[in-house]
Amino acid sequence: MSAFETLSPAASVAGETPVVLSVRDLDISVRQQGGVKRLVTGLTFDLRRGETLAIAGESGSGKSLTSLAIMGLLPPPAVHVSGGSITFDGADLTQLTEHKLQALRGSRIAMIFQEPMTALNPVMRIGDQLIEALRAHESLSRAAARDRALEALRAVRLTEPERRLRQYPHELSGGMRQRVVIAMAIALRPDVLIADEPTTALDVTVQREVLDLLRDLSRDMGTALILITHDMGVVAEMADRVLVMQAGAMVEAAPVAELFTAPKQSYTRALLSAVPRMGQGRDAPVKEAKAPLVSVRDLVVTYDLKGGILGRTQSRVHAVEGVTFDIQPGETFALVGESGCGKSTIARALTGLVAYNGIVEFDGKPLGTTHASRFAASRQMQMVFQDPMAALNGRMRVGDLVMEPLVIHGVGDRDSRRARAEALFDRVGLTRDALGRYPHEFSGGQRQRICIARALALNPKLILADESVSALDVSVQASVLNLLAELKAEMDMSYLFISHDMAVVENIADRVAVMFLGQIVEIGSSAQVFGDPQHSYTRRLIDAVPHPDPARVLPPRTTHASDPPSPVRAVGDPPARLTLRSVGGGHLVAAE
């Protein structure tokens, strides 16, 4: 008997697919000084076998809280289900003991969390975590569980899966960690899979493969999927029905085609209008040539892999290989490419967080390697990291975190710093009374806005934005991108914009460099790269972008006969550097 055959007969109606999960009048509240505050109010929906229900809405609207309530993972005792029911397999999950919930989690109801670094145990190897999850729910030998873990990692197209089993989470990029979390969730083939921003950290090609994988799981196994996302392109391609939330309440629910073509509520219409779309990029005006703010020549970053009894270096990861580019004053220069291609490593090299070879100049002067020179440069060069929770000190109030750069560099007094923090919170769409709260009290998107406010505190000349809007819903994303554009115009500020969201890059970037395996394969203006891509890899990236149109025919699947090439090479192997050729107007492309 399959897991689905245990469903109560009352859960289905004649001629209809059985209901797997039923939520009725769900209220979620938090206890705080002065009483109880309701965070989610009167939420009702059904989820049927094989159906994909997308839950969309702004950060803080209650999407993730709803998923945590279904999993029984609301942080006790402050946050709790204060009303309603969540019925699965004839039982109300809100009334089950923790022991019974543990038996369901992972095996029958699984979740892909929004922030992979907080979902993984940092002191356990990837393989041990996957094996532990499999053996906790199935009678498997360690060898059999290891084979299943490898199968799951291959399913999400993680390079060198055998080596990944031996690594710790901090040794993987953000996108790689997200793929591990997805592999862990799908390994047991659950009845209900809750995916909370499952592709936020993934580049578009891997996102395409993961979405295809989730679609196959739903079709072949009857898995019901709750998809929580701010990417309306993903919603259009994946969802059967859409539930839109605002301020803890449902404002609209409809079949996906109906919602996109005829939204009934003004909030839904505003949400859809804020979605960046491919093909709507702008032609950046040609600027007078100036001395570049940033000049990078033949940048190389490698990591030694040691082994053997003596712990000698046996091979090297060539994370960045001979990269050259300039960033002009007032320019937005974007780096795009698959996870692990070296984008974030370049940003870390510029900020002195990793050692490198090559020449890097900032504002006409070589970037020094001493602490004093790097400290001086940090005032003019700030970074917004990909993972906001890992970037914020959980023991500090967010107001103090935003004021911290001012304190470190001795700027202003307490009152002026407080005023600066309040103004920055206004600009990034947070209320001033939130300055006294701690990072864990915010949603993922709100935490990213705090990181952006902190980066702006010193009025830097260059902001290195590493997936800086990836955690934001589309309406807040649009406001933050508009803010970045305003600051660029007002202050002649420059950006190194790292993103896997090709639609956002097309709409914000002046110039774009496409990276593959640590090297630039194509570079040119946004109009050139997106309007007339010359390299097959660039075309593959663009073709994989989800479009916010349910009627769009999905592109044919690309099958991969083997894993992608590895950036690991033996010590002494010659560098494999690409040669760029000109196709006119500053548009350069690597020979294929």
Short mmCIF file of N, CA and C in Angstrom, two decimals, residues 75-169:
data_model
loop_
_atom_site.label_atom_id
_atom_site.label_comp_id
_atom_site.label_asym_id
_atom_site.label_seq_id
_atom_site.Cartn_x
_atom_site.Cartn_y
_atom_site.Cartn_z
N PRO A 75 8.87 28.42 16.40
CA PRO A 75 9.75 28.54 17.57
C PRO A 75 8.96 28.69 18.86
N PRO A 76 9.01 27.67 19.72
CA PRO A 76 8.24 27.76 20.97
C PRO A 76 9.01 28.55 22.01
N PRO A 77 8.33 29.06 23.06
CA PRO A 77 6.88 29.02 23.23
C PRO A 77 6.21 30.28 22.68
N ALA A 78 7.02 31.25 22.22
CA ALA A 78 6.45 32.54 21.86
C ALA A 78 5.52 32.45 20.65
N VAL A 79 5.98 31.79 19.59
CA VAL A 79 5.19 31.70 18.36
C VAL A 79 4.44 30.37 18.37
N HIS A 80 3.15 30.42 18.12
CA HIS A 80 2.33 29.20 18.25
C HIS A 80 1.10 29.31 17.37
N VAL A 81 0.53 28.14 17.05
CA VAL A 81 -0.77 28.10 16.37
C VAL A 81 -1.84 28.41 17.40
N SER A 82 -2.56 29.48 17.21
CA SER A 82 -3.55 29.92 18.18
C SER A 82 -4.99 29.62 17.76
N GLY A 83 -5.16 29.04 16.58
CA GLY A 83 -6.50 28.69 16.13
C GLY A 83 -6.48 27.94 14.82
N GLY A 84 -7.53 27.19 14.54
CA GLY A 84 -7.64 26.47 13.28
C GLY A 84 -7.01 25.10 13.33
N SER A 85 -6.93 24.46 12.16
CA SER A 85 -6.42 23.09 12.08
C SER A 85 -5.58 22.91 10.82
N ILE A 86 -4.68 21.90 10.88
CA ILE A 86 -3.87 21.48 9.72
C ILE A 86 -4.01 19.96 9.67
N THR A 87 -4.80 19.46 8.71
CA THR A 87 -5.12 18.03 8.67
C THR A 87 -4.30 17.32 7.60
N PHE A 88 -3.63 16.24 8.02
CA PHE A 88 -2.85 15.40 7.11
C PHE A 88 -3.12 13.94 7.48
N ASP A 89 -3.55 13.15 6.48
CA ASP A 89 -3.83 11.73 6.71
C ASP A 89 -4.82 11.53 7.85
N GLY A 90 -5.83 12.40 7.93
CA GLY A 90 -6.87 12.26 8.92
C GLY A 90 -6.54 12.77 10.30
N ALA A 91 -5.32 13.28 10.50
CA ALA A 91 -4.91 13.75 11.81
C ALA A 91 -4.62 15.24 11.77
N ASP A 92 -4.97 15.93 12.86
CA ASP A 92 -4.67 17.35 12.99
C ASP A 92 -3.24 17.51 13.47
N LEU A 93 -2.36 18.02 12.61
CA LEU A 93 -0.94 18.12 12.95
C LEU A 93 -0.70 19.03 14.14
N THR A 94 -1.60 19.99 14.37
CA THR A 94 -1.39 20.92 15.49
C THR A 94 -1.61 20.23 16.83
N GLN A 95 -2.21 19.03 16.82
CA GLN A 95 -2.50 18.32 18.07
C GLN A 95 -1.58 17.13 18.31
N LEU A 96 -0.67 16.85 17.36
CA LEU A 96 0.21 15.70 17.50
C LEU A 96 1.36 15.99 18.46
N THR A 97 1.85 14.93 19.09
CA THR A 97 3.03 15.07 19.95
C THR A 97 4.27 15.25 19.09
N GLU A 98 5.34 15.75 19.71
CA GLU A 98 6.59 15.95 18.97
C GLU A 98 7.11 14.63 18.43
N HIS A 99 6.94 13.55 19.17
CA HIS A 99 7.42 12.24 18.71
C HIS A 99 6.72 11.82 17.42
N LYS A 100 5.41 12.03 17.34
CA LYS A 100 4.67 11.67 16.12
C LYS A 100 5.01 12.60 14.96
N LEU A 101 5.25 13.85 15.27
CA LEU A 101 5.65 14.78 14.20
C LEU A 101 7.01 14.41 13.62
N GLN A 102 7.92 13.98 14.49
CA GLN A 102 9.24 13.58 14.01
C GLN A 102 9.16 12.41 13.05
N ALA A 103 8.22 11.51 13.28
CA ALA A 103 8.06 10.37 12.38
C ALA A 103 7.57 10.79 11.00
N LEU A 104 6.81 11.89 10.95
CA LEU A 104 6.29 12.38 9.66
C LEU A 104 7.29 13.24 8.91
N ARG A 105 8.06 14.05 9.66
CA ARG A 105 8.99 14.98 9.02
C ARG A 105 10.06 14.23 8.23
N GLY A 106 10.27 14.65 7.02
CA GLY A 106 11.29 14.04 6.19
C GLY A 106 10.77 12.88 5.38
N SER A 107 10.02 11.97 6.01
CA SER A 107 9.54 10.79 5.28
C SER A 107 8.26 11.07 4.51
N ARG A 108 7.28 11.74 5.14
CA ARG A 108 6.00 11.99 4.48
C ARG A 108 5.75 13.47 4.20
N ILE A 109 6.29 14.33 5.06
CA ILE A 109 6.22 15.77 4.82
C ILE A 109 7.64 16.31 4.95
N ALA A 110 8.18 16.84 3.88
CA ALA A 110 9.55 17.33 3.88
C ALA A 110 9.58 18.80 3.50
N MET A 111 10.68 19.46 3.84
CA MET A 111 10.77 20.89 3.58
C MET A 111 12.15 21.26 3.08
N ILE A 112 12.17 22.11 2.09
CA ILE A 112 13.41 22.73 1.60
C ILE A 112 13.43 24.13 2.18
N PHE A 113 14.39 24.41 3.06
CA PHE A 113 14.41 25.68 3.76
C PHE A 113 15.03 26.78 2.90
N GLN A 114 14.73 28.02 3.28
CA GLN A 114 15.14 29.18 2.49
C GLN A 114 16.64 29.43 2.57
N GLU A 115 17.22 29.24 3.75
CA GLU A 115 18.64 29.56 3.95
C GLU A 115 19.41 28.27 4.19
N PRO A 116 20.15 27.79 3.19
CA PRO A 116 20.79 26.48 3.31
C PRO A 116 21.83 26.40 4.42
N MET A 117 22.53 27.50 4.71
CA MET A 117 23.58 27.44 5.72
C MET A 117 23.00 27.19 7.11
N THR A 118 21.80 27.72 7.37
CA THR A 118 21.17 27.48 8.66
C THR A 118 20.43 26.15 8.70
N ALA A 119 20.17 25.55 7.53
CA ALA A 119 19.48 24.26 7.48
C ALA A 119 20.44 23.09 7.61
N LEU A 120 21.73 23.33 7.43
CA LEU A 120 22.74 22.28 7.50
C LEU A 120 23.57 22.42 8.77
N ASN A 121 23.97 21.28 9.32
CA ASN A 121 24.82 21.27 10.51
C ASN A 121 26.25 21.62 10.11
N PRO A 122 26.80 22.72 10.59
CA PRO A 122 28.13 23.15 10.12
C PRO A 122 29.28 22.25 10.55
N VAL A 123 29.06 21.38 11.57
CA VAL A 123 30.16 20.54 12.05
C VAL A 123 30.04 19.10 11.57
N MET A 124 29.09 18.84 10.67
CA MET A 124 28.94 17.49 10.10
C MET A 124 29.22 17.54 8.60
N ARG A 125 29.86 16.50 8.11
CA ARG A 125 30.08 16.39 6.67
C ARG A 125 28.74 16.21 5.95
N ILE A 126 28.72 16.63 4.69
CA ILE A 126 27.49 16.55 3.90
C ILE A 126 26.97 15.11 3.85
N GLY A 127 27.86 14.18 3.60
CA GLY A 127 27.45 12.78 3.50
C GLY A 127 26.84 12.26 4.78
N ASP A 128 27.43 12.61 5.92
CA ASP A 128 26.90 12.15 7.21
C ASP A 128 25.49 12.69 7.44
N GLN A 129 25.24 13.93 7.01
CA GLN A 129 23.91 14.51 7.21
C GLN A 129 22.87 13.82 6.33
N LEU A 130 23.21 13.53 5.09
CA LEU A 130 22.29 12.83 4.21
C LEU A 130 22.03 11.41 4.69
N ILE A 131 23.09 10.72 5.07
CA ILE A 131 22.96 9.34 5.54
C ILE A 131 22.13 9.28 6.81
N GLU A 132 22.36 10.21 7.72
CA GLU A 132 21.60 10.25 8.97
C GLU A 132 20.11 10.41 8.70
N ALA A 133 19.76 11.31 7.78
CA ALA A 133 18.34 11.54 7.46
C ALA A 133 17.70 10.30 6.84
N LEU A 134 18.42 9.62 5.96
CA LEU A 134 17.88 8.43 5.31
C LEU A 134 17.69 7.29 6.30
N ARG A 135 18.68 7.06 7.15
CA ARG A 135 18.61 5.93 8.08
C ARG A 135 17.63 6.19 9.23
N ALA A 136 17.32 7.46 9.48
CA ALA A 136 16.37 7.77 10.54
C ALA A 136 14.96 7.34 10.16
N HIS A 137 14.68 7.23 8.85
CA HIS A 137 13.32 6.91 8.41
C HIS A 137 13.21 5.59 7.67
N GLU A 138 14.34 5.02 7.22
CA GLU A 138 14.29 3.75 6.51
C GLU A 138 15.34 2.81 7.07
N SER A 139 15.05 1.50 7.00
CA SER A 139 16.00 0.48 7.49
C SER A 139 17.03 0.24 6.40
N LEU A 140 18.07 1.04 6.42
CA LEU A 140 19.13 0.95 5.42
C LEU A 140 20.47 0.75 6.10
N SER A 141 21.33 -0.03 5.45
CA SER A 141 22.71 -0.10 5.91
C SER A 141 23.39 1.22 5.58
N ARG A 142 24.52 1.47 6.21
CA ARG A 142 25.23 2.72 5.92
C ARG A 142 25.66 2.77 4.46
N ALA A 143 26.08 1.63 3.91
CA ALA A 143 26.51 1.60 2.51
C ALA A 143 25.33 1.90 1.58
N ALA A 144 24.16 1.31 1.87
CA ALA A 144 22.99 1.56 1.03
C ALA A 144 22.54 3.01 1.14
N ALA A 145 22.61 3.57 2.36
CA ALA A 145 22.24 4.97 2.54
C ALA A 145 23.21 5.89 1.81
N ARG A 146 24.48 5.52 1.80
CA ARG A 146 25.47 6.33 1.07
C ARG A 146 25.18 6.32 -0.42
N ASP A 147 24.80 5.15 -0.95
CA ASP A 147 24.45 5.07 -2.37
C ASP A 147 23.24 5.94 -2.69
N ARG A 148 22.23 5.94 -1.80
CA ARG A 148 21.05 6.77 -2.00
C ARG A 148 21.42 8.26 -1.92
N ALA A 149 22.35 8.60 -1.02
CA ALA A 149 22.79 9.99 -0.89
C ALA A 149 23.48 10.45 -2.17
N LEU A 150 24.33 9.59 -2.74
CA LEU A 150 25.01 9.92 -4.00
C LEU A 150 23.98 10.10 -5.12
N GLU A 151 22.98 9.22 -5.15
CA GLU A 151 21.94 9.33 -6.17
C GLU A 151 21.20 10.67 -6.07
N ALA A 152 20.91 11.09 -4.84
CA ALA A 152 20.21 12.35 -4.64
C ALA A 152 21.07 13.54 -5.07
N LEU A 153 22.38 13.50 -4.76
CA LEU A 153 23.26 14.59 -5.15
C LEU A 153 23.41 14.66 -6.66
N ARG A 154 23.44 13.50 -7.32
CA ARG A 154 23.51 13.50 -8.78
C ARG A 154 22.21 14.04 -9.38
N ALA A 155 21.10 13.77 -8.72
CA ALA A 155 19.80 14.23 -9.24
C ALA A 155 19.71 15.74 -9.29
N VAL A 156 20.40 16.43 -8.36
CA VAL A 156 20.40 17.89 -8.37
C VAL A 156 21.65 18.44 -9.06
N ARG A 157 22.35 17.57 -9.78
CA ARG A 157 23.51 17.93 -10.61
C ARG A 157 24.59 18.68 -9.83
N LEU A 158 24.97 18.09 -8.72
CA LEU A 158 26.09 18.63 -7.95
C LEU A 158 27.37 17.99 -8.47
N THR A 159 28.32 18.82 -8.85
CA THR A 159 29.57 18.30 -9.41
C THR A 159 30.33 17.47 -8.38
N GLU A 160 31.02 16.45 -8.83
CA GLU A 160 31.86 15.59 -8.00
C GLU A 160 31.14 15.16 -6.72
N PRO A 161 30.03 14.45 -6.83
CA PRO A 161 29.23 14.12 -5.64
C PRO A 161 29.99 13.32 -4.60
N GLU A 162 30.91 12.44 -5.04
CA GLU A 162 31.67 11.67 -4.06
C GLU A 162 32.51 12.57 -3.16
N ARG A 163 33.11 13.60 -3.76
CA ARG A 163 33.92 14.53 -2.95
C ARG A 163 33.03 15.39 -2.07
N ARG A 164 31.84 15.77 -2.56
CA ARG A 164 30.95 16.61 -1.76
C ARG A 164 30.52 15.89 -0.48
N LEU A 165 30.38 14.56 -0.54
CA LEU A 165 30.00 13.81 0.65
C LEU A 165 31.01 14.01 1.78
N ARG A 166 32.26 14.23 1.43
CA ARG A 166 33.31 14.36 2.44
C ARG A 166 33.51 15.79 2.92
N GLN A 167 32.81 16.74 2.28
CA GLN A 167 33.02 18.15 2.61
C GLN A 167 32.03 18.63 3.66
N TYR A 168 32.38 19.78 4.27
CA TYR A 168 31.52 20.45 5.23
C TYR A 168 30.75 21.57 4.51
N PRO A 169 29.62 22.00 5.06
CA PRO A 169 28.82 23.03 4.39
C PRO A 169 29.59 24.30 4.02
#
